[in-house]
Tab-separated table of C-alpha atoms (C1' of nucleotides) in Angstrom:
chain	number	residue	atom	x	y	z
A	23	UNK	CA	89.760	-101.528	141.884
A	24	UNK	CA	88.711	-103.019	138.885
A	25	UNK	CA	85.623	-103.829	136.934
A	26	UNK	CA	83.589	-106.222	138.192
A	27	UNK	CA	82.316	-109.294	135.466
A	28	UNK	CA	79.497	-109.134	133.099
A	29	UNK	CA	76.281	-110.250	134.236
A	30	UNK	CA	73.103	-110.614	132.091
A	31	UNK	CA	70.660	-107.888	132.063
A	32	UNK	CA	72.685	-105.031	133.213
A	33	UNK	CA	71.263	-102.057	133.352
A	34	UNK	CA	72.377	-98.907	131.912
A	35	UNK	CA	73.950	-97.761	134.739
A	36	UNK	CA	76.352	-101.212	135.029
A	37	UNK	CA	76.729	-101.283	131.339
A	38	UNK	CA	78.340	-97.597	131.925
A	39	UNK	CA	80.361	-98.694	134.284
A	40	UNK	CA	82.425	-101.150	132.194
A	41	UNK	CA	83.212	-98.412	129.681
A	42	UNK	CA	84.268	-95.690	132.653
A	43	UNK	CA	87.899	-94.997	131.653
A	44	UNK	CA	89.776	-94.600	134.601
A	45	UNK	CA	92.969	-92.763	133.648
A	46	UNK	CA	94.189	-91.243	137.678
A	47	UNK	CA	97.188	-90.733	138.328
A	48	UNK	CA	95.385	-92.488	142.184
A	49	UNK	CA	93.037	-94.935	143.509
A	50	UNK	CA	89.301	-94.694	144.205
A	51	UNK	CA	90.560	-95.568	148.161
A	52	UNK	CA	93.043	-93.024	147.911
A	53	UNK	CA	91.396	-90.150	146.737
A	54	UNK	CA	88.357	-90.819	149.548
A	55	UNK	CA	90.872	-90.824	152.673
A	56	UNK	CA	92.645	-87.728	151.499
A	57	UNK	CA	89.091	-86.323	150.529
A	58	UNK	CA	88.246	-86.678	154.803
A	59	UNK	CA	91.461	-86.464	156.453
A	60	UNK	CA	90.235	-82.557	154.677
A	61	UNK	CA	87.699	-82.488	156.016
A	62	UNK	CA	88.921	-83.438	159.568
A	63	UNK	CA	91.226	-80.333	158.654
A	64	UNK	CA	88.158	-77.809	156.738
A	65	UNK	CA	85.800	-78.769	158.670
A	66	UNK	CA	83.064	-75.391	158.711
A	67	UNK	CA	79.961	-75.043	161.196
A	68	UNK	CA	76.643	-75.134	160.221
A	69	UNK	CA	73.474	-74.583	161.576
A	70	UNK	CA	72.486	-77.634	160.355
A	71	UNK	CA	75.591	-79.622	160.325
A	72	UNK	CA	76.396	-82.524	163.342
A	73	UNK	CA	79.472	-81.686	165.945
A	74	UNK	CA	82.253	-83.933	164.753
A	75	UNK	CA	81.317	-87.496	166.625
A	76	UNK	CA	77.649	-86.294	167.699
A	77	UNK	CA	74.064	-87.671	165.784
A	78	UNK	CA	72.365	-85.502	163.589
A	79	UNK	CA	68.504	-85.097	163.756
A	80	UNK	CA	67.020	-86.756	160.139
A	81	UNK	CA	64.531	-83.861	160.621
A	82	UNK	CA	66.728	-81.240	160.438
A	83	UNK	CA	68.938	-82.948	158.129
A	84	UNK	CA	65.857	-82.966	155.564
A	85	UNK	CA	64.291	-79.655	156.616
A	86	UNK	CA	68.326	-78.176	155.389
A	87	UNK	CA	68.622	-80.093	152.411
A	88	UNK	CA	65.207	-79.004	150.997
A	89	UNK	CA	65.886	-75.332	152.039
A	90	UNK	CA	69.323	-75.830	150.000
A	91	UNK	CA	68.317	-76.672	146.473
A	92	UNK	CA	68.774	-74.456	144.077
A	93	UNK	CA	70.283	-72.005	146.750
A	94	UNK	CA	71.827	-70.790	149.043
A	95	UNK	CA	73.985	-70.861	152.094
A	96	UNK	CA	73.721	-67.701	153.075
A	97	UNK	CA	69.994	-67.304	152.077
A	98	UNK	CA	69.130	-70.849	153.800
A	99	UNK	CA	70.838	-69.828	157.288
A	100	UNK	CA	67.822	-67.453	158.604
A	101	UNK	CA	65.120	-69.380	157.236
A	102	UNK	CA	66.117	-72.928	159.404
A	103	UNK	CA	66.973	-71.396	162.434
A	104	UNK	CA	63.470	-70.372	162.485
A	105	UNK	CA	62.082	-72.976	161.200
A	106	UNK	CA	63.491	-75.442	163.991
A	107	UNK	CA	62.724	-72.971	166.181
A	108	UNK	CA	59.140	-72.766	166.108
A	109	UNK	CA	58.811	-76.139	164.250
A	110	UNK	CA	61.136	-78.385	166.573
A	111	UNK	CA	60.116	-81.872	165.398
A	112	UNK	CA	58.153	-83.095	161.947
A	113	UNK	CA	55.428	-83.795	164.433
A	114	UNK	CA	55.010	-80.082	165.364
A	115	UNK	CA	55.476	-78.888	161.106
A	116	UNK	CA	52.857	-81.848	160.408
A	117	UNK	CA	50.759	-80.353	162.364
A	118	UNK	CA	51.051	-76.629	161.113
A	119	UNK	CA	48.664	-74.298	159.190
A	120	UNK	CA	50.064	-75.091	155.740
A	121	UNK	CA	49.468	-70.823	154.685
A	122	UNK	CA	51.194	-70.275	158.283
A	123	UNK	CA	54.719	-72.815	155.971
A	124	UNK	CA	54.109	-70.976	152.800
A	125	UNK	CA	54.400	-67.422	154.797
A	126	UNK	CA	57.646	-68.194	156.718
A	127	UNK	CA	59.016	-69.901	153.229
A	128	UNK	CA	57.944	-66.339	151.631
A	129	UNK	CA	61.307	-64.967	149.506
A	130	UNK	CA	63.015	-68.105	149.965
A	131	UNK	CA	62.197	-69.284	146.744
A	132	UNK	CA	60.941	-72.092	144.856
A	133	UNK	CA	57.508	-72.574	146.471
A	134	UNK	CA	57.020	-75.790	145.363
A	135	UNK	CA	59.404	-76.819	147.918
A	136	UNK	CA	56.958	-75.085	150.699
A	137	UNK	CA	54.090	-77.187	149.655
A	138	UNK	CA	55.527	-80.341	149.208
A	139	UNK	CA	58.185	-79.792	152.957
A	140	UNK	CA	54.597	-79.530	154.715
A	141	UNK	CA	52.962	-82.842	152.496
A	142	UNK	CA	56.468	-84.576	153.293
A	143	UNK	CA	56.434	-83.673	157.025
A	144	UNK	CA	52.366	-84.926	157.131
A	145	UNK	CA	53.773	-88.143	155.684
A	146	UNK	CA	56.560	-88.706	157.705
A	147	UNK	CA	53.988	-87.953	160.714
A	148	UNK	CA	51.246	-90.372	159.223
A	149	UNK	CA	52.735	-93.289	157.336
A	150	UNK	CA	55.826	-93.226	159.209
A	151	UNK	CA	55.501	-92.640	162.787
A	152	UNK	CA	56.841	-89.293	163.316
A	153	UNK	CA	60.422	-91.025	162.125
A	154	UNK	CA	62.706	-90.078	158.729
A	155	UNK	CA	62.470	-93.568	156.799
A	156	UNK	CA	66.860	-94.456	156.823
A	157	UNK	CA	66.758	-96.573	153.011
A	158	UNK	CA	67.327	-94.357	150.162
A	159	UNK	CA	64.258	-95.794	147.945
A	160	UNK	CA	61.853	-94.958	150.861
A	161	UNK	CA	63.413	-91.824	151.303
A	162	UNK	CA	63.170	-90.993	147.205
A	163	UNK	CA	59.391	-91.881	147.773
A	164	UNK	CA	58.149	-88.777	149.518
A	165	UNK	CA	56.848	-85.312	148.528
A	166	UNK	CA	59.896	-83.173	147.193
A	167	UNK	CA	62.718	-85.517	147.577
A	168	UNK	CA	64.763	-86.167	144.897
A	169	UNK	CA	67.869	-87.578	143.381
A	170	UNK	CA	70.248	-86.095	145.645
A	171	UNK	CA	68.597	-84.770	148.758
A	172	UNK	CA	67.379	-88.894	149.575
A	173	UNK	CA	71.071	-89.830	149.288
A	174	UNK	CA	72.015	-86.735	151.364
A	175	UNK	CA	69.844	-87.477	153.939
A	176	UNK	CA	70.681	-91.717	153.994
A	177	UNK	CA	73.828	-90.670	154.059
A	178	UNK	CA	74.610	-87.521	156.695
A	179	UNK	CA	71.576	-88.380	158.496
A	180	UNK	CA	71.912	-92.457	158.901
A	181	UNK	CA	75.682	-93.187	158.029
A	182	UNK	CA	74.035	-94.764	155.065
A	183	UNK	CA	76.608	-95.558	151.949
A	184	UNK	CA	74.696	-93.689	149.499
A	185	UNK	CA	75.924	-91.691	145.758
A	186	UNK	CA	75.678	-87.597	146.701
A	187	UNK	CA	75.922	-85.940	143.819
A	188	UNK	CA	74.604	-82.293	143.593
A	189	UNK	CA	76.319	-79.041	141.672
A	190	UNK	CA	79.518	-79.182	143.600
A	191	UNK	CA	79.908	-83.017	143.072
A	192	UNK	CA	79.233	-82.374	139.023
A	193	UNK	CA	81.995	-79.821	139.527
A	194	UNK	CA	84.276	-81.205	141.516
A	195	UNK	CA	84.313	-84.524	138.899
A	196	UNK	CA	83.855	-83.103	135.886
A	197	UNK	CA	87.065	-81.480	136.607
A	198	UNK	CA	88.743	-84.428	138.231
A	199	UNK	CA	88.138	-86.470	135.225
A	200	UNK	CA	88.051	-83.211	132.628
A	201	UNK	CA	85.431	-84.783	131.438
A	202	UNK	CA	84.279	-83.101	127.778
A	203	UNK	CA	80.570	-84.405	127.668
A	204	UNK	CA	78.458	-81.185	128.637
A	205	UNK	CA	75.853	-81.452	131.247
A	206	UNK	CA	72.902	-82.665	131.489
A	207	UNK	CA	74.081	-85.378	129.488
A	208	UNK	CA	76.716	-86.555	131.992
A	209	UNK	CA	75.249	-87.252	134.771
A	210	UNK	CA	74.871	-90.798	135.028
A	211	UNK	CA	78.484	-90.248	134.258
A	212	UNK	CA	79.406	-88.717	137.049
A	213	UNK	CA	77.261	-89.931	139.547
A	214	UNK	CA	79.270	-93.399	138.460
A	215	UNK	CA	82.450	-92.168	139.686
A	216	UNK	CA	81.384	-90.609	141.910
A	217	UNK	CA	79.993	-94.294	143.355
A	218	UNK	CA	83.544	-95.779	143.142
A	219	UNK	CA	85.584	-93.195	145.012
A	220	UNK	CA	82.045	-92.870	147.786
A	221	UNK	CA	82.775	-95.105	150.587
A	222	UNK	CA	81.000	-98.483	150.710
A	223	UNK	CA	80.365	-99.262	154.082
A	224	UNK	CA	79.287	-96.934	157.504
A	225	UNK	CA	82.894	-97.487	158.559
A	226	UNK	CA	84.249	-95.361	156.188
A	227	UNK	CA	81.756	-92.249	156.871
A	228	UNK	CA	79.440	-91.590	154.228
A	229	UNK	CA	77.738	-88.382	155.675
A	230	UNK	CA	81.135	-86.809	156.069
A	231	UNK	CA	81.906	-87.978	153.045
A	232	UNK	CA	79.149	-86.287	151.112
A	233	UNK	CA	79.591	-83.194	152.707
A	234	UNK	CA	82.955	-83.251	152.028
A	235	UNK	CA	82.534	-83.167	148.228
A	236	UNK	CA	80.646	-80.548	148.849
A	237	UNK	CA	82.786	-78.241	150.983
A	238	UNK	CA	85.444	-78.839	148.423
A	239	UNK	CA	83.068	-77.634	145.812
A	240	UNK	CA	81.828	-74.874	147.444
A	241	UNK	CA	84.686	-73.731	149.304
A	242	UNK	CA	87.972	-74.641	146.942
A	243	UNK	CA	86.858	-76.274	143.332
A	244	UNK	CA	84.534	-73.302	142.883
A	245	UNK	CA	83.185	-72.090	139.238
A	246	UNK	CA	85.210	-69.117	138.927
A	247	UNK	CA	88.995	-68.730	140.550
A	248	UNK	CA	89.008	-72.325	142.085
A	249	UNK	CA	91.508	-72.103	144.737
A	250	UNK	CA	93.695	-75.657	143.304
A	251	UNK	CA	96.630	-74.520	145.466
A	252	UNK	CA	94.473	-75.515	148.639
A	253	UNK	CA	93.027	-78.769	146.904
A	254	UNK	CA	93.321	-81.816	148.770
A	255	UNK	CA	93.183	-83.389	144.793
A	256	UNK	CA	95.633	-81.280	143.518
A	257	UNK	CA	97.771	-83.605	142.029
A	258	UNK	CA	95.716	-86.636	140.882
A	259	UNK	CA	93.155	-83.380	138.450
A	260	UNK	CA	93.246	-83.983	135.245
A	261	UNK	CA	91.203	-80.290	134.667
A	262	UNK	CA	94.360	-78.570	136.849
A	263	UNK	CA	97.296	-80.659	134.480
A	264	UNK	CA	95.213	-78.977	131.839
A	265	UNK	CA	95.354	-75.550	133.418
A	266	UNK	CA	92.212	-75.710	132.312
A	267	UNK	CA	89.730	-76.192	135.290
A	268	UNK	CA	87.401	-73.417	134.825
A	269	UNK	CA	86.176	-74.725	131.496
A	270	UNK	CA	84.457	-77.653	133.205
A	271	UNK	CA	81.941	-78.064	133.770
A	272	UNK	CA	80.879	-78.176	130.284
A	273	UNK	CA	77.633	-76.792	129.745
A	274	UNK	CA	74.646	-77.186	127.134
A	275	UNK	CA	73.918	-73.141	126.148
A	276	UNK	CA	70.573	-71.793	127.466
A	277	UNK	CA	67.308	-70.136	125.846
A	278	UNK	CA	67.583	-66.810	126.321
A	279	UNK	CA	64.705	-65.064	128.928
A	280	UNK	CA	61.979	-63.857	127.003
A	281	UNK	CA	60.546	-60.382	129.071
A	282	UNK	CA	56.579	-60.277	129.820
A	283	UNK	CA	54.680	-57.302	131.792
A	284	UNK	CA	51.765	-57.013	133.387
A	285	UNK	CA	49.747	-54.315	135.153
A	286	UNK	CA	49.302	-54.863	139.176
A	287	UNK	CA	46.720	-53.268	141.909
A	288	UNK	CA	47.198	-51.617	145.514
A	289	UNK	CA	43.679	-51.348	146.490
A	290	UNK	CA	43.524	-49.636	149.197
A	291	UNK	CA	39.917	-49.073	151.440
A	292	UNK	CA	41.015	-47.213	154.507
A	293	UNK	CA	43.612	-48.240	155.944
A	294	UNK	CA	43.715	-51.755	154.421
A	295	UNK	CA	44.914	-53.596	151.066
A	296	UNK	CA	43.815	-55.714	149.019
A	297	UNK	CA	45.666	-58.697	148.480
A	298	UNK	CA	44.967	-62.167	146.327
A	299	UNK	CA	45.704	-65.740	147.224
A	300	UNK	CA	47.303	-67.347	144.277
A	301	UNK	CA	46.585	-70.098	142.789
A	302	UNK	CA	48.422	-73.501	144.355
A	303	UNK	CA	49.650	-75.087	141.627
A	304	UNK	CA	52.363	-73.676	139.412
A	305	UNK	CA	54.523	-70.263	139.304
A	306	UNK	CA	54.168	-68.817	143.087
A	307	UNK	CA	51.363	-71.335	143.990
A	308	UNK	CA	49.370	-70.595	147.164
A	309	UNK	CA	51.795	-67.622	148.023
A	310	UNK	CA	49.910	-63.896	148.496
A	311	UNK	CA	50.615	-61.371	145.782
A	312	UNK	CA	48.261	-58.009	144.235
A	313	UNK	CA	46.070	-58.150	141.915
A	314	UNK	CA	47.440	-58.098	138.308
A	315	UNK	CA	46.063	-58.058	134.924
A	316	UNK	CA	47.896	-61.328	133.012
A	317	UNK	CA	51.229	-61.291	132.644
A	318	UNK	CA	51.785	-61.290	129.190
A	319	UNK	CA	54.941	-62.261	126.851
A	320	UNK	CA	56.610	-58.429	125.488
A	321	UNK	CA	57.576	-59.572	122.615
A	322	UNK	CA	54.689	-61.403	121.073
A	323	UNK	CA	51.750	-58.794	122.163
A	324	UNK	CA	50.894	-55.187	121.850
A	325	UNK	CA	51.290	-53.443	125.302
A	326	UNK	CA	47.833	-54.690	125.731
A	327	UNK	CA	45.969	-51.387	127.587
A	328	UNK	CA	43.371	-53.621	128.963
A	329	UNK	CA	43.743	-53.040	132.390
A	330	UNK	CA	40.041	-52.050	133.251
A	331	UNK	CA	38.522	-55.913	132.647
A	332	UNK	CA	40.777	-57.392	135.211
A	333	UNK	CA	40.363	-54.231	137.683
A	334	UNK	CA	39.431	-56.739	140.957
A	335	UNK	CA	37.005	-53.874	142.520
A	336	UNK	CA	35.589	-50.505	141.269
A	337	UNK	CA	37.475	-47.052	142.133
A	338	UNK	CA	39.541	-44.411	141.480
A	339	UNK	CA	42.294	-45.097	139.800
A	340	UNK	CA	45.869	-43.664	139.363
A	341	UNK	CA	48.274	-44.340	137.528
A	342	UNK	CA	51.862	-44.913	139.536
A	343	UNK	CA	54.728	-43.074	137.936
A	344	UNK	CA	57.804	-45.886	136.862
A	345	UNK	CA	57.176	-49.232	137.093
A	346	UNK	CA	59.047	-52.605	139.176
A	347	UNK	CA	61.554	-55.137	137.284
A	348	UNK	CA	61.972	-59.006	138.611
A	349	UNK	CA	63.862	-61.513	137.085
A	350	UNK	CA	62.159	-65.022	137.292
A	351	UNK	CA	64.065	-68.510	136.408
A	352	UNK	CA	62.910	-68.156	132.924
A	353	UNK	CA	61.678	-64.530	131.680
A	354	UNK	CA	62.366	-60.989	133.202
A	355	UNK	CA	58.910	-59.401	134.429
A	356	UNK	CA	58.061	-55.765	134.336
A	357	UNK	CA	55.199	-54.185	136.245
A	358	UNK	CA	53.243	-51.012	135.869
A	359	UNK	CA	51.082	-50.332	139.252
A	360	UNK	CA	47.304	-48.087	139.343
A	361	UNK	CA	46.464	-47.304	142.864
A	362	UNK	CA	42.644	-48.247	143.491
A	363	UNK	CA	41.437	-46.483	146.181
A	364	UNK	CA	37.294	-48.142	147.140
A	365	UNK	CA	34.556	-46.866	149.129
A	366	UNK	CA	34.386	-50.044	151.265
A	367	UNK	CA	35.612	-52.611	151.988
A	368	UNK	CA	34.124	-55.670	150.204
A	369	UNK	CA	35.144	-59.545	149.829
A	370	UNK	CA	35.974	-61.356	146.425
A	371	UNK	CA	37.015	-64.201	145.009
A	372	UNK	CA	40.935	-65.649	145.996
A	373	UNK	CA	41.158	-61.753	147.835
A	374	UNK	CA	41.481	-60.824	151.072
A	375	UNK	CA	42.193	-57.685	153.037
A	376	UNK	CA	44.853	-56.635	155.626
A	377	UNK	CA	45.829	-53.562	157.549
A	378	UNK	CA	48.170	-51.562	155.826
A	379	UNK	CA	50.863	-51.959	158.460
A	380	UNK	CA	51.233	-55.747	158.701
A	381	UNK	CA	51.463	-56.161	154.433
A	382	UNK	CA	55.310	-57.276	155.931
A	383	UNK	CA	53.993	-59.729	157.293
A	384	UNK	CA	52.129	-60.703	154.677
A	385	UNK	CA	54.525	-63.315	153.053
A	386	UNK	CA	54.532	-61.649	150.230
A	387	UNK	CA	57.164	-63.095	147.973
A	388	UNK	CA	59.809	-61.273	146.369
A	389	UNK	CA	58.101	-60.059	142.860
A	390	UNK	CA	55.278	-58.538	145.133
A	391	UNK	CA	57.164	-56.971	147.532
A	392	UNK	CA	58.744	-54.919	145.165
A	393	UNK	CA	55.340	-54.149	143.772
A	394	UNK	CA	54.514	-53.255	147.454
A	395	UNK	CA	56.804	-50.730	147.963
A	396	UNK	CA	57.024	-49.435	144.835
A	397	UNK	CA	52.962	-48.127	145.930
A	398	UNK	CA	54.088	-47.255	149.334
A	399	UNK	CA	56.687	-45.338	148.149
A	400	UNK	CA	54.951	-43.572	144.877
A	401	UNK	CA	51.537	-43.662	145.915
A	402	UNK	CA	51.001	-41.908	149.625
A	403	UNK	CA	50.882	-38.413	147.319
A	404	UNK	CA	47.045	-38.197	147.806
B	7	DG	C1'	64.005	-84.879	127.802
B	8	DA	C1'	62.952	-80.618	127.893
B	9	DA	C1'	60.021	-76.840	130.737
B	10	DT	C1'	59.165	-75.540	134.445
B	11	DC	C1'	59.957	-73.294	138.934
B	12	DG	C1'	62.463	-67.671	142.919
B	13	DT	C1'	65.788	-64.884	144.687
B	14	DG	C1'	70.271	-62.665	146.183
B	15	DG	C1'	75.235	-62.068	145.259
B	16	DA	C1'	79.384	-62.002	142.889
B	17	DA	C1'	82.024	-60.980	138.884
C	11	DT	C1'	73.344	-54.125	133.110
C	12	DT	C1'	74.056	-58.508	131.975
C	13	DT	C1'	74.911	-63.019	133.356
C	14	DC	C1'	76.257	-67.005	135.820
C	15	DC	C1'	74.648	-69.556	139.353
C	16	DA	C1'	73.664	-72.066	144.617
C	17	DA	C1'	73.533	-78.542	148.974
C	18	DG	C1'	67.453	-80.540	142.672
C	19	DA	C1'	62.727	-82.098	141.968
C	20	DT	C1'	58.271	-82.632	138.915
C	21	DT	C1'	56.189	-82.560	135.102
DNA sequence: GAATCGTGGAA
DNA sequence: TTTCCAAGATT
């Protein structure tokens, strides 16, 4: 495979393509064929994966791909099956109440995905007659669908040639070529190299190839202790030849996580508890939670003990022993819980009351679920 | 381009 | 206990 002749007015990608240094002992077509053979022999059964030869439902593909963003297969399985059973079509999901969708998503994390999921379903139902578009640019225009997901849906659901690059592909490609450029700077190069190996026609099975690349990364070319003896690309892999598989991909150093702390309020009245509906945007946006003081940075702020002014309702208060801890993507949170007993159920802004025995179905994100468990276990002494 | 945005499992 | 990381998107 040779580089194309130079043309005028090329973009950055085209320019980089000419400078790609292809130094593997085998050509792209051989790599693609070898990988597809491996996939046919090792294909995994997954809830969202069509059987060989069967047509996959674009709605199911889209739903699974959104859920799988930065999330493990094991964590997604149950959620995927519950969603598909409750909302069998994109029209059903579009017609669902937003809070019901958020409730069903609770615990899976990255809640902007759930908000975008519901918005996207509405767009597909309203603007696309209930059918997902098949072209990458049209898919990428949908809420929550970016570079990876648009390519994945096009390839897997419609067998359209598309360059699918996720974290698995990045790892496989950087090892195959022993790329010394750290992520994310290496992304454009990785995309170009992946595009060279990937199928360029529907007949060459773009969907299977994309899934094969990701399966290879997930089961063989793993971050730690890769199973190179089982790898179909073992003989071509430069990192393997160097004996330095685990050194790739290189990554830019990440910043340390700061710590924050807050005081949360477990407000009860009789057998009811008060929860907050959080603002629609930002951290845990749109989700239910406990009222609390602001989450203050531990390093820059003193242990501010001014929880009184943030008390949502006045009542008898009791500070529980101990704290709960939770780690988000970019900070740690330590929470002290104060039990507040109020005389009568009183409505307040952004607040809602639920029976205590329904807390488990309230759809609390994990950080709040920890606080609720703490309150119930430590606070039952009154 | 850097920050933001969850969670649970593995080492 | 801490760190890493998993089928990324958005701002």
